CSV table of C-alpha atoms in Angstrom, one decimal:
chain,number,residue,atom,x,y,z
A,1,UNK,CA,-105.9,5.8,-118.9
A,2,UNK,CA,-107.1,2.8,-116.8
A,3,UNK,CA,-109.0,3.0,-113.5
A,4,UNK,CA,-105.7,2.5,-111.5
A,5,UNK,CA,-104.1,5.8,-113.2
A,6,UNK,CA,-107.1,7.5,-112.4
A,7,UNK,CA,-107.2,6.7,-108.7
A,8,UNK,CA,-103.5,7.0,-108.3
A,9,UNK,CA,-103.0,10.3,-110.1
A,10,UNK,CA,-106.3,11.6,-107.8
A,11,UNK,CA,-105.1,10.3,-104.4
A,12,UNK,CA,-101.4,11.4,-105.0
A,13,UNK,CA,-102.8,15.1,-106.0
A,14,UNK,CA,-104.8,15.1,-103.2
A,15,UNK,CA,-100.8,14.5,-101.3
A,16,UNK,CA,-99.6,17.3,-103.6
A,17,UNK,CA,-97.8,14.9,-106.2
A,18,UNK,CA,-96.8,15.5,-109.4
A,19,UNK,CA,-99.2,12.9,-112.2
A,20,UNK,CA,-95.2,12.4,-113.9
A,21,UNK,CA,-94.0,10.9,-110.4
A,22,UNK,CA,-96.9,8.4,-109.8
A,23,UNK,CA,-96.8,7.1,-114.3
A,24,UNK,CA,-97.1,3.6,-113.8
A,25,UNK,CA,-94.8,3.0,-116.9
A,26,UNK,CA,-95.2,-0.5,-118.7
A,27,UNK,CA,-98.6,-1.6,-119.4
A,28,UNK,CA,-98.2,-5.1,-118.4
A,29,UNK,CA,-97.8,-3.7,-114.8
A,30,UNK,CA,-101.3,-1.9,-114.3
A,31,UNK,CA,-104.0,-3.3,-111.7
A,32,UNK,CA,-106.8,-1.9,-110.6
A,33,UNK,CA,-108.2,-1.1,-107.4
A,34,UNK,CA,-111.7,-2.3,-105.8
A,35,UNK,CA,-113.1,-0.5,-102.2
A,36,UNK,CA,-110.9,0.6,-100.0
A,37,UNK,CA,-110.0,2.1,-96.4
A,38,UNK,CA,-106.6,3.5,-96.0
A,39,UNK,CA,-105.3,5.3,-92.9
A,40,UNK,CA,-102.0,7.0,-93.1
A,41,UNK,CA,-100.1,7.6,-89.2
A,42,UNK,CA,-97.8,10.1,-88.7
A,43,UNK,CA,-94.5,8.1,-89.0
A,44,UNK,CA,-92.5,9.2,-85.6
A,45,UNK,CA,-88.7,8.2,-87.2
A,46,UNK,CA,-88.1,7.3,-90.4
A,47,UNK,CA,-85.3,5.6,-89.8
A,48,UNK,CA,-87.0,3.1,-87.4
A,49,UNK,CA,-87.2,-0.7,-88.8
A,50,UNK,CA,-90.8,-2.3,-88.8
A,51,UNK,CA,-91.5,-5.1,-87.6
A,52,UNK,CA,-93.9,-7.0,-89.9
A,53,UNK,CA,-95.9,-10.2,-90.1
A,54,UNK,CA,-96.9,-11.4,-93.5
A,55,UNK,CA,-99.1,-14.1,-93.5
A,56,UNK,CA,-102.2,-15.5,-96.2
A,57,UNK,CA,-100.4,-15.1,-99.9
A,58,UNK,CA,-98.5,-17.3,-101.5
A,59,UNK,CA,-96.1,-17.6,-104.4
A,60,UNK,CA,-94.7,-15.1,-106.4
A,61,UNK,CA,-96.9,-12.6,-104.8
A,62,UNK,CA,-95.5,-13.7,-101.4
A,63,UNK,CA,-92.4,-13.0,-102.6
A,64,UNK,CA,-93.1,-9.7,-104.4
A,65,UNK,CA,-94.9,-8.7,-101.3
A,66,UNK,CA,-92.0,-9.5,-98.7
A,67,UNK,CA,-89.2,-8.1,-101.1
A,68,UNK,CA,-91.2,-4.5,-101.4
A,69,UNK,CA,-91.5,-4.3,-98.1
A,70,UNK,CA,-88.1,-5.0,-96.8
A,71,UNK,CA,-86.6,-2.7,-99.6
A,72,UNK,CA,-88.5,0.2,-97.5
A,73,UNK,CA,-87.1,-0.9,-94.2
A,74,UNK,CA,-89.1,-3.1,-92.7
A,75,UNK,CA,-88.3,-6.7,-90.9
A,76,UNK,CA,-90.5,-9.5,-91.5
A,77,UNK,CA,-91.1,-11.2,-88.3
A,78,UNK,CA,-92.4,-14.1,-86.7
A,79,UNK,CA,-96.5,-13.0,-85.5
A,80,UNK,CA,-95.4,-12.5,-82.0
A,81,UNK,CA,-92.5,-9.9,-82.7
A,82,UNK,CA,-94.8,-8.0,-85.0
A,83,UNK,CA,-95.7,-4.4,-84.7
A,84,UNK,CA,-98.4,-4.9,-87.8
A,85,UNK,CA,-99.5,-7.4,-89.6
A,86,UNK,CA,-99.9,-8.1,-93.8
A,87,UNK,CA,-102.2,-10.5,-94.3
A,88,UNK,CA,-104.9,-11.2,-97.3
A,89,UNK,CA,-104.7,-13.8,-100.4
A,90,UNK,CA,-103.6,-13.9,-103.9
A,91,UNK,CA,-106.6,-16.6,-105.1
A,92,UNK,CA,-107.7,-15.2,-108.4
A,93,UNK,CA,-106.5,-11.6,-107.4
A,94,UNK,CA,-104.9,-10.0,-104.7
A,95,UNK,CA,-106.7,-8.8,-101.7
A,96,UNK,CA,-104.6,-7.2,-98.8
A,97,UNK,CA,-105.0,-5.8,-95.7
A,98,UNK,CA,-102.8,-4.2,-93.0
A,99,UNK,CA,-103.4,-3.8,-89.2
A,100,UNK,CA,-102.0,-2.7,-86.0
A,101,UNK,CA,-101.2,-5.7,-84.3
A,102,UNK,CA,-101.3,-3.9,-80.5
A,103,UNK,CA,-104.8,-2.2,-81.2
A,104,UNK,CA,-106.0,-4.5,-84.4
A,105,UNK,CA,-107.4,-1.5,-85.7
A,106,UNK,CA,-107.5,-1.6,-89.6
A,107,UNK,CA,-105.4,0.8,-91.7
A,108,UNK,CA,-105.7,-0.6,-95.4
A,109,UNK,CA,-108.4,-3.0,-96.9
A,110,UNK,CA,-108.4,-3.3,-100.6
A,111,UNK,CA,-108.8,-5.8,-103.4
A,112,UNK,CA,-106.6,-5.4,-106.6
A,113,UNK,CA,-107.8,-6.5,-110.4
A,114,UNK,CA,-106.4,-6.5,-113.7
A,115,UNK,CA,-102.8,-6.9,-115.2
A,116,UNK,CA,-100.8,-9.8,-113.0
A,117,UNK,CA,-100.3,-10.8,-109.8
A,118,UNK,CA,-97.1,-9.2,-109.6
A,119,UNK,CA,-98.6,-6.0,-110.3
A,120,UNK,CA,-101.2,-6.4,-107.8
A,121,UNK,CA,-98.6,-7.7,-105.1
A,122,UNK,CA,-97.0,-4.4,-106.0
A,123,UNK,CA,-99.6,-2.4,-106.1
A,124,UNK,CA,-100.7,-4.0,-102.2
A,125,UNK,CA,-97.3,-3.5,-101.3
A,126,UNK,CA,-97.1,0.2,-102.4
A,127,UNK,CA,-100.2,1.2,-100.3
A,128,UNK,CA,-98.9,-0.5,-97.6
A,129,UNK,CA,-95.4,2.0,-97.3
A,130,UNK,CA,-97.9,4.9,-98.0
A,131,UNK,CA,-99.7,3.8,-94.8
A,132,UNK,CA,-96.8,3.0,-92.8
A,133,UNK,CA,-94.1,5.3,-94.0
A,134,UNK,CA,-96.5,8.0,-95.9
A,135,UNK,CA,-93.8,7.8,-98.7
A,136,UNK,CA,-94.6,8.4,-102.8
A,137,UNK,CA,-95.4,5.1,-104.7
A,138,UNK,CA,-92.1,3.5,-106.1
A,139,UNK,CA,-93.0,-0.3,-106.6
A,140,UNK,CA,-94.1,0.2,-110.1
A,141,UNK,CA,-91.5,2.4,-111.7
A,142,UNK,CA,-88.8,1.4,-113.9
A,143,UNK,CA,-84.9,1.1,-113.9
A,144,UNK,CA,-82.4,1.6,-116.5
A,145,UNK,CA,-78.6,0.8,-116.0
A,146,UNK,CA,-75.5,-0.9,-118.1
A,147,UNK,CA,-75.0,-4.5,-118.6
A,148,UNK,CA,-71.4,-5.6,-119.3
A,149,UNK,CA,-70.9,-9.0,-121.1
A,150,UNK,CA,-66.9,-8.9,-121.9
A,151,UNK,CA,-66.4,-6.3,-124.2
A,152,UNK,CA,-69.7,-6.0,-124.9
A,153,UNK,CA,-71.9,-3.3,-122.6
A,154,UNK,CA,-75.5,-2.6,-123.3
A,155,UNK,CA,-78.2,-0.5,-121.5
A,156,UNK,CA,-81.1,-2.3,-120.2
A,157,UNK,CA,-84.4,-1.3,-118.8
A,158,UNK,CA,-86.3,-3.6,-115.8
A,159,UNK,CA,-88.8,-2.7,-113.4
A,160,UNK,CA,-86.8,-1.2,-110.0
A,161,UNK,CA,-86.5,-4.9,-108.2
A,162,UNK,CA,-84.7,-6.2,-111.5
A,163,UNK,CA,-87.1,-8.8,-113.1
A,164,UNK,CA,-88.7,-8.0,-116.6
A,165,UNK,CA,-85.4,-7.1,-117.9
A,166,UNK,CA,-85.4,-5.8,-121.8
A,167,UNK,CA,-82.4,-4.9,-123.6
A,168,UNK,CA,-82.7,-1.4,-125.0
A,169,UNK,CA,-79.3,-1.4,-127.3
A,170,UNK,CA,-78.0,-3.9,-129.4
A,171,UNK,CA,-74.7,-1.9,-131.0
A,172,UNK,CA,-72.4,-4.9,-130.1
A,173,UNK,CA,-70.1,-2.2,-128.6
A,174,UNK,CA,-69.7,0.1,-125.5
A,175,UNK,CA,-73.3,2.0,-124.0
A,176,UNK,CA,-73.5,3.3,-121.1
A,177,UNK,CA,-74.4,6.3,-118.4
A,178,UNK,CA,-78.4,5.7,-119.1
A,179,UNK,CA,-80.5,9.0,-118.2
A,180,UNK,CA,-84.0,9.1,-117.9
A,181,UNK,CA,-86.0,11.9,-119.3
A,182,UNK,CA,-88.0,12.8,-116.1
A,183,UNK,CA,-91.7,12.1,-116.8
A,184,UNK,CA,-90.9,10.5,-120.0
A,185,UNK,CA,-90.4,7.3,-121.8
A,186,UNK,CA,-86.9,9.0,-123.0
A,187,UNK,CA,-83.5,8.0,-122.3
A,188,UNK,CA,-80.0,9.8,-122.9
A,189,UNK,CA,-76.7,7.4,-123.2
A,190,UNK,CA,-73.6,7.1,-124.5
A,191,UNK,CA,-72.4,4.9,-127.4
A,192,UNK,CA,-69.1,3.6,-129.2
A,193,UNK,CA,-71.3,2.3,-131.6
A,194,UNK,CA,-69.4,4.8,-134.8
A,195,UNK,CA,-66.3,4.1,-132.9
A,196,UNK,CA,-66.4,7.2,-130.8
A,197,UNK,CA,-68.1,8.4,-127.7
A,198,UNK,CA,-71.7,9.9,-128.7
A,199,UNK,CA,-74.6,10.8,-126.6
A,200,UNK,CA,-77.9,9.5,-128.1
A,201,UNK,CA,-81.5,10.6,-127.7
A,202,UNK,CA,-83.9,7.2,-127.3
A,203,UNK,CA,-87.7,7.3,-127.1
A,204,UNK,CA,-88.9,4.3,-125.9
A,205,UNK,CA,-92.3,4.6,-127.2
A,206,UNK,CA,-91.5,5.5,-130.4
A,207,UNK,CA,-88.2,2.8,-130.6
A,208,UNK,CA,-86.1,4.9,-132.3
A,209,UNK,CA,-83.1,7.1,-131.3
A,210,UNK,CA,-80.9,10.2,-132.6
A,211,UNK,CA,-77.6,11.6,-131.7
A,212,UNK,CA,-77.9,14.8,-129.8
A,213,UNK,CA,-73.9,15.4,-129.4
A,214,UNK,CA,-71.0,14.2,-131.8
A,215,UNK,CA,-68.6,16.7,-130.9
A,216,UNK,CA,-64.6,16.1,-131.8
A,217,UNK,CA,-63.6,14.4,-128.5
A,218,UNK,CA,-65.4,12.7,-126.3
A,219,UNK,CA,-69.4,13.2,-125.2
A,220,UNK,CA,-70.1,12.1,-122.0
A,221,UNK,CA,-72.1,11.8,-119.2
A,222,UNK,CA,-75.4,13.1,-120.1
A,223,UNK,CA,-77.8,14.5,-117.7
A,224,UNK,CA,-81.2,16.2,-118.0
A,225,UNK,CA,-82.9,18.4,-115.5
A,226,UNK,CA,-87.3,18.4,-115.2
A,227,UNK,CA,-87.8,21.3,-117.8
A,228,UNK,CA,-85.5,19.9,-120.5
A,229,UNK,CA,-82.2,21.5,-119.8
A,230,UNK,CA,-79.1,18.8,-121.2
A,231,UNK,CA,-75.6,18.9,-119.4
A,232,UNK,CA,-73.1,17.0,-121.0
A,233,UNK,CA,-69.2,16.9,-120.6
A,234,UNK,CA,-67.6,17.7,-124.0
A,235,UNK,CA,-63.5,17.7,-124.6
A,236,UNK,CA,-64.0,19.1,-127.9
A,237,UNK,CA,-61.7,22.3,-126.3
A,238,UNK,CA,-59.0,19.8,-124.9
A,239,UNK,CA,-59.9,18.8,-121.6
A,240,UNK,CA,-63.3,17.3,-120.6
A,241,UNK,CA,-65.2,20.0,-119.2
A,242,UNK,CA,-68.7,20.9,-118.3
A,243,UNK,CA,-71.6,22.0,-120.5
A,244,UNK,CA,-75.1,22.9,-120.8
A,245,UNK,CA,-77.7,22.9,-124.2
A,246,UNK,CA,-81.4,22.4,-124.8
A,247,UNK,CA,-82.8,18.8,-124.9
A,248,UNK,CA,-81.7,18.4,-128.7
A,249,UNK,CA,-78.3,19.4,-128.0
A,250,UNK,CA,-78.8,22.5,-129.6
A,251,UNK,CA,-78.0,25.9,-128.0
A,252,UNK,CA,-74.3,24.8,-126.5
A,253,UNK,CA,-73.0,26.8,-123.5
A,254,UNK,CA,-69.7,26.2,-122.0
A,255,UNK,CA,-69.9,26.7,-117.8
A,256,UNK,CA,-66.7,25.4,-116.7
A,257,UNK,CA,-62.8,25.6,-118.4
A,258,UNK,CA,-60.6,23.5,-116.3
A,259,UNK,CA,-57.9,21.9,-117.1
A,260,UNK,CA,-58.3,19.2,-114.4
A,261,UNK,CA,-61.1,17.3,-116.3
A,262,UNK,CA,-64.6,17.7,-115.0
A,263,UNK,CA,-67.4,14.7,-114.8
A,264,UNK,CA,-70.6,13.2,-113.5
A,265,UNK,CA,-73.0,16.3,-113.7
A,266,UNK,CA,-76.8,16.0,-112.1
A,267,UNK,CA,-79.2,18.7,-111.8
A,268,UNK,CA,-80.6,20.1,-109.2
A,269,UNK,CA,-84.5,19.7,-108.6
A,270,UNK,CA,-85.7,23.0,-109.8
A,271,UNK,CA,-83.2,22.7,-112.2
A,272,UNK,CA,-81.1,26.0,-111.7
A,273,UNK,CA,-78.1,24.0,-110.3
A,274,UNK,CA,-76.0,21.5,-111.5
A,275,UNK,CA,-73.6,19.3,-109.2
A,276,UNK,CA,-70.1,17.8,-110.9
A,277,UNK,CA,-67.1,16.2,-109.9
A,278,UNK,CA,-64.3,17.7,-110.5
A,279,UNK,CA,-60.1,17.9,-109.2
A,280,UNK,CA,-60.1,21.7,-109.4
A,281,UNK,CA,-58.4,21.8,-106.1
A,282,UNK,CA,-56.4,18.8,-106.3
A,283,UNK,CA,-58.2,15.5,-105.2
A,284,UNK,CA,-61.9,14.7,-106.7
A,285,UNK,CA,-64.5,16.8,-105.1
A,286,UNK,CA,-68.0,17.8,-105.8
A,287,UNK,CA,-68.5,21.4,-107.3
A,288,UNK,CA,-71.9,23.1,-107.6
A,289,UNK,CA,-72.1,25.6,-110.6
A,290,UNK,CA,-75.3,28.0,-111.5
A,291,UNK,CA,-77.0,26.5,-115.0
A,292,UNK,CA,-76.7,30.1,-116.7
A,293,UNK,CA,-73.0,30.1,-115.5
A,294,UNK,CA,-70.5,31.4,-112.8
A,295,UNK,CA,-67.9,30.6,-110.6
A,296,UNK,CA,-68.4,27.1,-109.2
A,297,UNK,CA,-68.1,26.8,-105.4
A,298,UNK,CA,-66.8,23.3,-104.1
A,299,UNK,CA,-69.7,21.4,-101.7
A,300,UNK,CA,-68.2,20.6,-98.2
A,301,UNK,CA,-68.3,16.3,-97.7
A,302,UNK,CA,-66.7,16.7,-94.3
A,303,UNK,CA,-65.2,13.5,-93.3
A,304,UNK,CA,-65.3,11.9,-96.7
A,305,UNK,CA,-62.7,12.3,-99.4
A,306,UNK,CA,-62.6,11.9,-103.4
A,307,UNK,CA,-66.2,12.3,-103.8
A,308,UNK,CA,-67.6,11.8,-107.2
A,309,UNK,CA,-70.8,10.2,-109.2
A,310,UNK,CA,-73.2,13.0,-107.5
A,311,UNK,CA,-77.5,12.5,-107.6
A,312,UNK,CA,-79.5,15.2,-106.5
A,313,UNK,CA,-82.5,13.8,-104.7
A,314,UNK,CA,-85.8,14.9,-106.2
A,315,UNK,CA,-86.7,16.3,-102.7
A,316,UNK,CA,-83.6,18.7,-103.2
A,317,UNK,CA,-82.5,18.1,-99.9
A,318,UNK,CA,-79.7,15.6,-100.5
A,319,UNK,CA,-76.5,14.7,-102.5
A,320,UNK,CA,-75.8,10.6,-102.9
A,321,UNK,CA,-72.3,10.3,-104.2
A,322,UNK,CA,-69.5,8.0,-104.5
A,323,UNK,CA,-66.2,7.9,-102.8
A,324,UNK,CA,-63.0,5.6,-103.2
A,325,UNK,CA,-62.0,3.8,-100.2
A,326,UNK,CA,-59.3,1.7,-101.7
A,327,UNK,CA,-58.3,0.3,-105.0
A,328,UNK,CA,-61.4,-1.6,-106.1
A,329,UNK,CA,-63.3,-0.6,-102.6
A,330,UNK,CA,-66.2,2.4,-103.3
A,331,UNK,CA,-68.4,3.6,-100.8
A,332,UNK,CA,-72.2,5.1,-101.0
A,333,UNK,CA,-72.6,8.6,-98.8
A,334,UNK,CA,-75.3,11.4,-98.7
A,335,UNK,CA,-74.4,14.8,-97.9
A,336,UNK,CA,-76.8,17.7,-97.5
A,337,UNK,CA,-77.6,19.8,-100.7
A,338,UNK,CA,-76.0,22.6,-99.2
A,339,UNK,CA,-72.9,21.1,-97.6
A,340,UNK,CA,-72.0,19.2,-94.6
A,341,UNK,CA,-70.9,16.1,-93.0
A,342,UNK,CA,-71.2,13.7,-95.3
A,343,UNK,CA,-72.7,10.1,-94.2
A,344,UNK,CA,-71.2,7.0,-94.7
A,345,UNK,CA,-74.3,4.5,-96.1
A,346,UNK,CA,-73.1,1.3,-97.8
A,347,UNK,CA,-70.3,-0.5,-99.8
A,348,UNK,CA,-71.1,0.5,-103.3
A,349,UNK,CA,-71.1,2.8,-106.3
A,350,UNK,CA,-73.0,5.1,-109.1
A,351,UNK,CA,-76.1,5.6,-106.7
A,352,UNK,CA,-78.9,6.7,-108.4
A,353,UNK,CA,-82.2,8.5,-106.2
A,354,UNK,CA,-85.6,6.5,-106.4
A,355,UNK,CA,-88.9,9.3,-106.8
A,356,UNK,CA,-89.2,8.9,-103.0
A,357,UNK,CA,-86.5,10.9,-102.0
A,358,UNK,CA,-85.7,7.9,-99.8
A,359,UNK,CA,-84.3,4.7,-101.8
A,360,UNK,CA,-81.2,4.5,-103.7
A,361,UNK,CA,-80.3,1.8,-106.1
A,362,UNK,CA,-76.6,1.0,-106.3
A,363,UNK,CA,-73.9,-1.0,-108.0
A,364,UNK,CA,-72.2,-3.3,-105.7
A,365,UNK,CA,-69.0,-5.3,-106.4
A,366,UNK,CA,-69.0,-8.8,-105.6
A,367,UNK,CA,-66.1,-11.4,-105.1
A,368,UNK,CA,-66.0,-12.6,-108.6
A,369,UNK,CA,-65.6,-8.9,-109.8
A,370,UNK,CA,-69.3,-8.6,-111.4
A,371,UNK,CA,-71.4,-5.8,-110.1
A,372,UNK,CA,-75.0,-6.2,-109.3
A,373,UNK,CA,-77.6,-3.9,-108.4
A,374,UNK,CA,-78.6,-3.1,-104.9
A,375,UNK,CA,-81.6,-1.4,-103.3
A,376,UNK,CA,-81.0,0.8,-100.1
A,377,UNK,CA,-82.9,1.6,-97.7
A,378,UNK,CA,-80.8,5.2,-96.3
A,379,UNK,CA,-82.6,5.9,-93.4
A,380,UNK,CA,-81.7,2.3,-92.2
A,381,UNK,CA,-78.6,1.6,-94.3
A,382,UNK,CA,-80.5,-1.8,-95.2
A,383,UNK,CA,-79.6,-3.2,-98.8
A,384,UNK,CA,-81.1,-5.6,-100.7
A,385,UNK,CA,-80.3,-7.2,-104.2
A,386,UNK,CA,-82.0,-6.4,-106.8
A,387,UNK,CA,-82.9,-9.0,-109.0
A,388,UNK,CA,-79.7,-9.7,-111.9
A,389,UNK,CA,-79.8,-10.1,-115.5
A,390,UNK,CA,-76.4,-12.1,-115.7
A,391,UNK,CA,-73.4,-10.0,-116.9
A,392,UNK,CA,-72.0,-7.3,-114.4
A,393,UNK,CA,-75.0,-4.4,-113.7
A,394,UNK,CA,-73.5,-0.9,-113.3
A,395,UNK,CA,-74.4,3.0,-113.7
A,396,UNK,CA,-78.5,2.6,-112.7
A,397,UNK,CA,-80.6,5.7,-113.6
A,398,UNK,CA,-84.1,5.6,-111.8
A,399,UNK,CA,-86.9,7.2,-113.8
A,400,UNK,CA,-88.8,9.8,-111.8
């Protein structure tokens, strides 16, 4: 553990953070921090744009710095049209500060050392949403999603923006539905790799993977809750249909037995619920269902219809889903855990919750048919690409 880990993992406890939600995964991405002062104001609306000045780096870390900050809702402005102001230098390191630009009273100060200057930019940029927005960390952790190359679809990992993309399967087949093991280096997915839908086991640490379910039929959309609970969607008994086992795939329990065809399941937080989609009552709809079983009760999306691709946010208060809007037209909405009006956010598809309980990522088509990866903001509905790997980027899975 390097300095950085250490002052991160004491300053977020001190916030009443989990250590798993602030790992700072790839070690090419660690900086550390020198002296600093860092004041965090009571944020009066969260869905309020900032306006922001940024002014003194340069570069790549002018760019990293300006991204992060605009994927969290905020503007940068011209000086005079600035409510704060980002200013510092990236001359051998990066030194940042951030100030009030009414008062010009100081709310960060801080110098950044080790790993690069992206991971200091980063790093700068993180603090700065603390200050501003009092919001966990999120510029260091890591995405997985699927790439598609013709017939070809592998799962990739990248940092959340896109850049330092690494390809994580080579079967020369179909992957896809990456899950992240939360607080881990683990990821679930599906192959086609022995000519049939698997779902596979991967430690990235380790580099080396296992099947967890090979059922007759297909196995599908994996998803695993905080303390190790797998759901899966099996059709081994005819039609695909919801199920729950340990982390091994061991210990298989059956929750649902339509005949309809169940999909997408995600956990809730504490993990003692589990959201699907499902055409029980005709159209797609999301269902929530007790993990030890029961009967499943349908969530209420008033004023949104065929609702599918459900992410619990790690918060627990929100749904992100998915509906239809037209033949190849898909909207983003949130809905309230416990049912409600759902909210309209963003063209797009297959969100996926950052560890903030704020940011989504999302696959959004384009005109040439190609998805890419999106970042949005949903208390100001802003979106902004992520960076792309070539190939159409779909089915992102933040880790947490």
């Amino acid at each position: 553990m390097n300095n950085l880990d250490l002052s991160r993992r004491t300053f977020g406890q001190r916030l009443g953070w989990s250590a798993a939600g602030l790992c700072l995964w790839a070690a090419g991405l660690r900086a550390q921090t020198g002296e600093e002062t860092l004041v965090i104001p009571k944020e009066a609306n969260p869905a309020s744009v900032i306006p922001v000045a940024v002014s003194g780096f340069s570069g790549e870390v002018d760019q990293v710095i300006r991204f992060d900050l605009e994927v969290l809702g905020c503007e940068i402005v011209p000086l005079e049209r600035a409510v704060y102001l980002v200013q510092g230098s990236n001359s051998g390191n990066v030194q940042g500060a951030l100030m009030d630009a009414r008062t010009k009273n100081s709310l960060l100060a801080k110098a950044y050392t080790g790993g690069t200057l992206r991971a200091q930019a980063h790093a700068f940029a993180n603090d700065v949403i603390l200050s501003l927005r009092g919001t966990k960390p999120i510029f260091h952790t890591q995405i997985a999603f699927k790439v598609d190359r013709g017939p070809v679809k592998e799962i990739y990992v990248s940092d959340f923006d896109g850049h330092n993309p690494v390809p994580i399967t080579r079967d020369n087949s179909i992957t896809a539905a990456p899950c992240w093991r939360p607080g881990t280096r683990q990821l679930y997915y599906v192959s086609y790799k022995e000519g049939f839908p698997a779902i596979y086991l991967h430690d990235l640490n380790a580099g080396v993977r296992r099947p967890v379910a090979r059922h007759a039929g297909s196995n599908i959309s994996p998803a695993i809750s905080a303390d190790g609970k797998l759901a899966l969607i099996l059709s081994k008994g005819g039609s695909p249909n919801l199920y729950v086992a340990d982390a091994e795939g061991q210990n298989l329990r059956q929750l649902t037995r339509g005949r309809e065809g169940e999909s997408s399941p995600c956990w809730s937080p504490d993990g003692k619920q589990i959201c699907f989609a499902s055409r029980q009552e005709g159209g797609r709809g999301l269902y929530v269902v007790s993990a030890v079983g029961g009967e499943p009760r349908r969530l209420r999306t008033a004023l949104v219809s065929n609702a599918t691709e459900p992410d619990w946010s790690p918060d627990g208060k929100w749904i992100a889903f998915t509906t239809q809007t037209g033949a190849n037209s898909f909207e983003v909405c949130v809905v309230p855990a416990e049912g409600g009006e759902a909210l309209r956010l963003a063209p797009g598809e297959d969100p996926s919750w950052a560890p903030n309980s704020r940011t989504l990522i999302i696959a959004r088509r384009t005109g040439n048919g190609n998805r890419v990866l999106s970042l949005l903001d949903v208390p100001t509905k802003r979106v902004k690409d992520a960076h792309q790997v070539g190939g159409s980027a779909s089915q992102p899975s933040w880790a947490r």
